[in-house]
């Protein structure tokens, strides 16, 4: 009877060790390629956002040129379009600032 109890205790100890090792070995690890992919995606987004800001700035400049060279009755509409473009540009600049902050925090180690 003592032998069977010792065998049961031995099986329990070995099983416990195997289960513990399984949990230790299978702990989640930080996936470096995933972080790099996130950084690259955010960097591409930053580049596209900069292009959008440049395009919007060009549209705004064009609208302002139209106002200065126009004796048109629709100046109110052009002023409204300019106000909208200015808001969009400011929103994009604020978003770009957030992206730049996030990129600086995520900057991959060289």
Short mmCIF file of N, CA and C in Angstrom, two decimals:
data_model
loop_
_atom_site.label_atom_id
_atom_site.label_comp_id
_atom_site.label_asym_id
_atom_site.label_seq_id
_atom_site.Cartn_x
_atom_site.Cartn_y
_atom_site.Cartn_z
N UNK A 1 0.83 -1.19 0.00
CA UNK A 1 0.00 0.00 0.00
C UNK A 1 0.87 1.26 0.00
N UNK A 2 1.96 1.19 0.76
CA UNK A 2 2.84 2.35 0.78
C UNK A 2 3.46 2.58 -0.60
N UNK A 3 3.74 1.52 -1.31
CA UNK A 3 4.34 1.65 -2.63
C UNK A 3 3.38 2.33 -3.59
N UNK A 4 2.11 1.98 -3.54
CA UNK A 4 1.13 2.60 -4.44
C UNK A 4 0.94 4.08 -4.10
N UNK A 5 1.01 4.44 -2.82
CA UNK A 5 0.89 5.84 -2.42
C UNK A 5 2.11 6.62 -2.92
N UNK A 6 3.31 6.01 -2.79
CA UNK A 6 4.51 6.67 -3.28
C UNK A 6 4.46 6.84 -4.80
N UNK A 7 3.92 5.86 -5.51
CA UNK A 7 3.80 5.95 -6.97
C UNK A 7 2.82 7.05 -7.33
N UNK A 8 1.69 7.13 -6.62
CA UNK A 8 0.70 8.20 -6.88
C UNK A 8 1.29 9.58 -6.61
N UNK A 9 2.02 9.72 -5.53
CA UNK A 9 2.66 10.99 -5.21
C UNK A 9 3.69 11.34 -6.30
N UNK A 10 4.46 10.34 -6.73
CA UNK A 10 5.44 10.56 -7.79
C UNK A 10 4.78 10.99 -9.09
N UNK A 11 3.68 10.34 -9.44
CA UNK A 11 2.95 10.70 -10.66
C UNK A 11 2.40 12.12 -10.55
N UNK A 12 1.87 12.47 -9.40
CA UNK A 12 1.35 13.81 -9.20
C UNK A 12 2.45 14.87 -9.30
N UNK A 13 3.61 14.58 -8.71
CA UNK A 13 4.72 15.52 -8.75
C UNK A 13 5.22 15.69 -10.18
N UNK A 14 5.41 14.58 -10.88
CA UNK A 14 5.90 14.65 -12.27
C UNK A 14 4.86 15.37 -13.13
N UNK A 15 3.59 15.05 -12.95
CA UNK A 15 2.52 15.72 -13.72
C UNK A 15 2.48 17.21 -13.44
N UNK A 16 2.63 17.57 -12.18
CA UNK A 16 2.65 18.99 -11.81
C UNK A 16 3.82 19.72 -12.43
N UNK A 17 4.97 19.08 -12.45
CA UNK A 17 6.15 19.69 -13.06
C UNK A 17 5.93 19.87 -14.56
N UNK A 18 5.39 18.87 -15.21
CA UNK A 18 5.15 18.95 -16.66
C UNK A 18 4.14 20.06 -16.96
N UNK A 19 3.07 20.14 -16.18
CA UNK A 19 2.07 21.19 -16.39
C UNK A 19 2.66 22.56 -16.14
N UNK A 20 3.45 22.70 -15.08
CA UNK A 20 4.09 23.99 -14.78
C UNK A 20 5.04 24.40 -15.89
N UNK A 21 5.83 23.48 -16.39
CA UNK A 21 6.75 23.78 -17.48
C UNK A 21 5.97 24.18 -18.75
N UNK A 22 4.85 23.52 -18.97
CA UNK A 22 4.02 23.87 -20.13
C UNK A 22 3.54 25.31 -20.05
N UNK A 23 3.10 25.73 -18.89
CA UNK A 23 2.65 27.12 -18.73
C UNK A 23 3.81 28.11 -18.86
N UNK A 24 4.95 27.76 -18.30
CA UNK A 24 6.10 28.66 -18.37
C UNK A 24 6.59 28.80 -19.81
N UNK A 25 6.68 27.70 -20.52
CA UNK A 25 7.18 27.72 -21.89
C UNK A 25 6.21 28.42 -22.84
N UNK A 26 4.92 28.29 -22.63
CA UNK A 26 3.93 28.84 -23.55
C UNK A 26 3.45 30.23 -23.17
N UNK A 27 4.21 30.94 -22.36
CA UNK A 27 3.81 32.31 -22.03
C UNK A 27 3.90 33.18 -23.27
N UNK A 28 2.96 34.12 -23.42
CA UNK A 28 2.99 34.97 -24.62
C UNK A 28 4.25 35.82 -24.64
N UNK A 29 4.82 35.94 -25.82
CA UNK A 29 6.02 36.75 -25.98
C UNK A 29 5.68 37.95 -26.85
N UNK A 30 6.48 38.98 -26.77
CA UNK A 30 6.28 40.17 -27.58
C UNK A 30 6.74 39.84 -28.99
N UNK A 31 5.84 40.02 -29.93
CA UNK A 31 6.15 39.73 -31.32
C UNK A 31 6.76 40.96 -31.97
N UNK A 32 8.08 40.96 -32.13
CA UNK A 32 8.80 42.11 -32.66
C UNK A 32 8.36 42.44 -34.09
N UNK A 33 8.17 41.47 -34.99
CA UNK A 33 7.70 41.83 -36.33
C UNK A 33 6.35 42.54 -36.31
N UNK A 34 5.49 42.16 -35.38
CA UNK A 34 4.18 42.82 -35.30
C UNK A 34 4.36 44.29 -34.92
N UNK A 35 5.24 44.58 -33.98
CA UNK A 35 5.50 45.97 -33.59
C UNK A 35 6.12 46.72 -34.76
N UNK A 36 7.04 46.08 -35.46
CA UNK A 36 7.66 46.71 -36.61
C UNK A 36 6.62 47.00 -37.68
N UNK A 37 5.70 46.05 -37.91
CA UNK A 37 4.65 46.27 -38.90
C UNK A 37 3.75 47.42 -38.48
N UNK A 38 3.44 47.53 -37.21
CA UNK A 38 2.64 48.64 -36.73
C UNK A 38 3.37 49.95 -36.95
N UNK A 39 4.66 49.95 -36.68
CA UNK A 39 5.46 51.17 -36.88
C UNK A 39 5.47 51.55 -38.36
N UNK A 40 5.70 50.56 -39.23
CA UNK A 40 5.73 50.84 -40.66
C UNK A 40 4.38 51.34 -41.16
N UNK A 41 3.30 50.74 -40.67
CA UNK A 41 1.96 51.17 -41.07
C UNK A 41 1.71 52.60 -40.62
N UNK A 42 2.10 52.90 -39.41
CA UNK A 42 1.91 54.25 -38.88
C UNK A 42 2.77 55.25 -39.64
N UNK A 43 3.97 54.83 -40.02
CA UNK A 43 4.85 55.70 -40.80
C UNK A 43 4.26 55.97 -42.18
N UNK A 44 3.69 54.94 -42.82
CA UNK A 44 3.03 55.13 -44.12
C UNK A 44 1.83 56.07 -43.97
N UNK A 45 1.07 55.89 -42.89
CA UNK A 45 -0.08 56.76 -42.64
C UNK A 45 0.36 58.20 -42.47
N UNK A 46 1.49 58.40 -41.77
CA UNK A 46 2.03 59.74 -41.58
C UNK A 46 2.37 60.37 -42.92
N UNK A 47 3.00 59.59 -43.78
CA UNK A 47 3.38 60.10 -45.11
C UNK A 47 2.14 60.48 -45.91
N UNK A 48 1.13 59.63 -45.90
CA UNK A 48 -0.11 59.93 -46.63
C UNK A 48 -0.81 61.16 -46.05
N UNK A 49 -0.78 61.28 -44.73
CA UNK A 49 -1.40 62.44 -44.08
C UNK A 49 -0.68 63.72 -44.47
N UNK A 50 0.64 63.66 -44.56
CA UNK A 50 1.40 64.84 -45.01
C UNK A 50 1.03 65.22 -46.44
N UNK A 51 0.83 64.21 -47.30
CA UNK A 51 0.42 64.48 -48.69
C UNK A 51 -0.96 65.13 -48.73
N UNK A 52 -1.86 64.64 -47.89
CA UNK A 52 -3.22 65.20 -47.84
C UNK A 52 -3.17 66.65 -47.39
N UNK A 53 -2.34 66.92 -46.38
CA UNK A 53 -2.22 68.30 -45.89
C UNK A 53 -1.68 69.20 -46.99
N UNK A 54 -0.67 68.73 -47.73
CA UNK A 54 -0.12 69.53 -48.83
C UNK A 54 -1.18 69.78 -49.90
N UNK A 55 -1.96 68.75 -50.24
CA UNK A 55 -3.01 68.91 -51.24
C UNK A 55 -4.05 69.93 -50.77
N UNK A 56 -4.48 69.77 -49.52
CA UNK A 56 -5.49 70.69 -48.98
C UNK A 56 -4.96 72.13 -48.92
N UNK A 57 -3.68 72.26 -48.62
CA UNK A 57 -3.08 73.59 -48.59
C UNK A 57 -3.10 74.20 -50.00
N UNK A 58 -2.86 73.37 -51.01
CA UNK A 58 -2.93 73.84 -52.39
C UNK A 58 -4.33 74.28 -52.77
N UNK A 59 -5.32 73.50 -52.36
CA UNK A 59 -6.72 73.87 -52.62
C UNK A 59 -7.05 75.18 -51.92
N UNK A 60 -6.60 75.33 -50.69
CA UNK A 60 -6.85 76.56 -49.94
C UNK A 60 -6.20 77.76 -50.64
N UNK A 61 -4.97 77.59 -51.07
CA UNK A 61 -4.30 78.68 -51.79
C UNK A 61 -5.05 79.04 -53.07
N UNK A 62 -5.54 78.02 -53.78
CA UNK A 62 -6.30 78.26 -55.00
C UNK A 62 -7.58 79.03 -54.71
N UNK A 63 -8.27 78.64 -53.64
CA UNK A 63 -9.50 79.35 -53.27
C UNK A 63 -9.22 80.80 -52.91
N UNK A 64 -8.14 81.02 -52.17
CA UNK A 64 -7.80 82.39 -51.81
C UNK A 64 -7.43 83.22 -53.04
N UNK A 65 -6.77 82.59 -54.01
CA UNK A 65 -6.45 83.27 -55.27
C UNK A 65 -7.71 83.63 -56.03
N UNK A 66 -8.67 82.70 -56.03
CA UNK A 66 -9.95 82.97 -56.70
C UNK A 66 -10.66 84.16 -56.07
N UNK A 67 -10.57 84.27 -54.76
CA UNK A 67 -11.24 85.39 -54.08
C UNK A 67 -10.57 86.70 -54.45
N UNK A 68 -9.25 86.73 -54.44
CA UNK A 68 -8.56 87.99 -54.73
C UNK A 68 -8.71 88.41 -56.18
N UNK A 69 -8.88 87.45 -57.10
CA UNK A 69 -8.99 87.77 -58.51
C UNK A 69 -10.44 87.78 -58.99
N UNK A 70 -11.37 87.72 -58.09
CA UNK A 70 -12.77 87.59 -58.49
C UNK A 70 -13.58 88.80 -58.06
N UNK A 71 -14.47 89.17 -58.94
CA UNK A 71 -15.47 90.17 -58.57
C UNK A 71 -16.83 89.50 -58.56
N UNK A 72 -16.78 88.20 -58.32
CA UNK A 72 -17.95 87.35 -58.37
C UNK A 72 -18.87 87.61 -57.17
N UNK A 73 -20.14 87.37 -57.39
CA UNK A 73 -21.13 87.54 -56.33
C UNK A 73 -21.06 86.39 -55.33
N UNK A 74 -20.44 85.29 -55.72
CA UNK A 74 -20.39 84.09 -54.87
C UNK A 74 -19.22 84.12 -53.90
N UNK A 75 -18.80 85.27 -53.47
CA UNK A 75 -17.68 85.37 -52.54
C UNK A 75 -18.00 84.72 -51.20
N UNK A 76 -19.26 84.75 -50.78
CA UNK A 76 -19.64 84.13 -49.51
C UNK A 76 -19.39 82.62 -49.56
N UNK A 77 -19.73 82.01 -50.69
CA UNK A 77 -19.51 80.57 -50.84
C UNK A 77 -18.01 80.25 -50.82
N UNK A 78 -17.23 81.06 -51.50
CA UNK A 78 -15.78 80.84 -51.49
C UNK A 78 -15.21 81.03 -50.09
N UNK A 79 -15.71 82.01 -49.36
CA UNK A 79 -15.25 82.22 -47.97
C UNK A 79 -15.61 81.02 -47.10
N UNK A 80 -16.79 80.45 -47.30
CA UNK A 80 -17.19 79.27 -46.54
C UNK A 80 -16.28 78.08 -46.87
N UNK A 81 -15.97 77.92 -48.18
CA UNK A 81 -15.09 76.84 -48.57
C UNK A 81 -13.70 77.01 -47.97
N UNK A 82 -13.24 78.24 -47.93
CA UNK A 82 -11.93 78.51 -47.32
C UNK A 82 -11.96 78.17 -45.84
N UNK A 83 -13.03 78.55 -45.16
CA UNK A 83 -13.13 78.24 -43.73
C UNK A 83 -13.13 76.74 -43.49
N UNK A 84 -13.85 76.00 -44.35
CA UNK A 84 -13.89 74.54 -44.22
C UNK A 84 -12.51 73.95 -44.45
N UNK A 85 -11.83 74.42 -45.50
CA UNK A 85 -10.50 73.90 -45.80
C UNK A 85 -9.52 74.20 -44.66
N UNK A 86 -9.62 75.36 -44.06
CA UNK A 86 -8.74 75.69 -42.94
C UNK A 86 -8.99 74.75 -41.76
N UNK A 87 -10.27 74.45 -41.49
CA UNK A 87 -10.58 73.51 -40.40
C UNK A 87 -10.04 72.13 -40.70
N UNK A 88 -10.21 71.68 -41.95
CA UNK A 88 -9.71 70.36 -42.32
C UNK A 88 -8.20 70.29 -42.18
N UNK A 89 -7.52 71.33 -42.63
CA UNK A 89 -6.06 71.36 -42.53
C UNK A 89 -5.63 71.35 -41.06
N UNK A 90 -6.29 72.12 -40.23
CA UNK A 90 -5.94 72.14 -38.80
C UNK A 90 -6.19 70.78 -38.15
N UNK A 91 -7.31 70.14 -38.51
CA UNK A 91 -7.60 68.80 -37.98
C UNK A 91 -6.54 67.80 -38.43
N UNK A 92 -6.16 67.88 -39.71
CA UNK A 92 -5.13 66.97 -40.22
C UNK A 92 -3.79 67.22 -39.54
N UNK A 93 -3.46 68.48 -39.29
CA UNK A 93 -2.20 68.79 -38.61
C UNK A 93 -2.21 68.25 -37.18
N UNK A 94 -3.35 68.36 -36.51
CA UNK A 94 -3.45 67.82 -35.15
C UNK A 94 -3.30 66.30 -35.17
N UNK A 95 -3.92 65.65 -36.15
CA UNK A 95 -3.80 64.20 -36.25
C UNK A 95 -2.37 63.80 -36.60
N UNK A 96 -1.72 64.58 -37.47
CA UNK A 96 -0.33 64.31 -37.81
C UNK A 96 0.56 64.44 -36.58
N UNK A 97 0.29 65.41 -35.74
CA UNK A 97 1.06 65.58 -34.50
C UNK A 97 0.90 64.35 -33.60
N UNK A 98 -0.33 63.82 -33.52
CA UNK A 98 -0.56 62.61 -32.73
C UNK A 98 0.20 61.42 -33.30
N UNK A 99 0.19 61.31 -34.62
CA UNK A 99 0.90 60.21 -35.27
C UNK A 99 2.40 60.34 -35.03
N UNK A 100 2.93 61.55 -35.14
CA UNK A 100 4.36 61.75 -34.89
C UNK A 100 4.73 61.41 -33.45
N UNK A 101 3.87 61.78 -32.49
CA UNK A 101 4.12 61.43 -31.09
C UNK A 101 4.13 59.92 -30.91
N UNK A 102 3.16 59.25 -31.52
CA UNK A 102 3.07 57.79 -31.41
C UNK A 102 4.30 57.15 -32.05
N UNK A 103 4.72 57.67 -33.21
CA UNK A 103 5.90 57.13 -33.88
C UNK A 103 7.15 57.31 -33.02
N UNK A 104 7.27 58.46 -32.38
CA UNK A 104 8.45 58.69 -31.55
C UNK A 104 8.47 57.74 -30.34
N UNK A 105 7.30 57.36 -29.86
CA UNK A 105 7.24 56.42 -28.74
C UNK A 105 7.54 54.99 -29.21
N UNK A 106 7.17 54.69 -30.46
CA UNK A 106 7.34 53.34 -30.98
C UNK A 106 8.65 53.16 -31.73
N UNK A 107 9.46 54.18 -31.85
CA UNK A 107 10.63 54.17 -32.71
C UNK A 107 11.44 52.89 -32.49
N UNK A 108 11.67 52.14 -33.58
CA UNK A 108 12.40 50.87 -33.42
C UNK A 108 13.85 51.14 -33.07
N UNK A 109 14.39 50.22 -32.29
CA UNK A 109 15.78 50.36 -31.87
C UNK A 109 16.68 49.93 -33.02
N UNK A 110 17.66 50.74 -33.34
CA UNK A 110 18.57 50.42 -34.45
C UNK A 110 19.76 49.63 -33.96
#
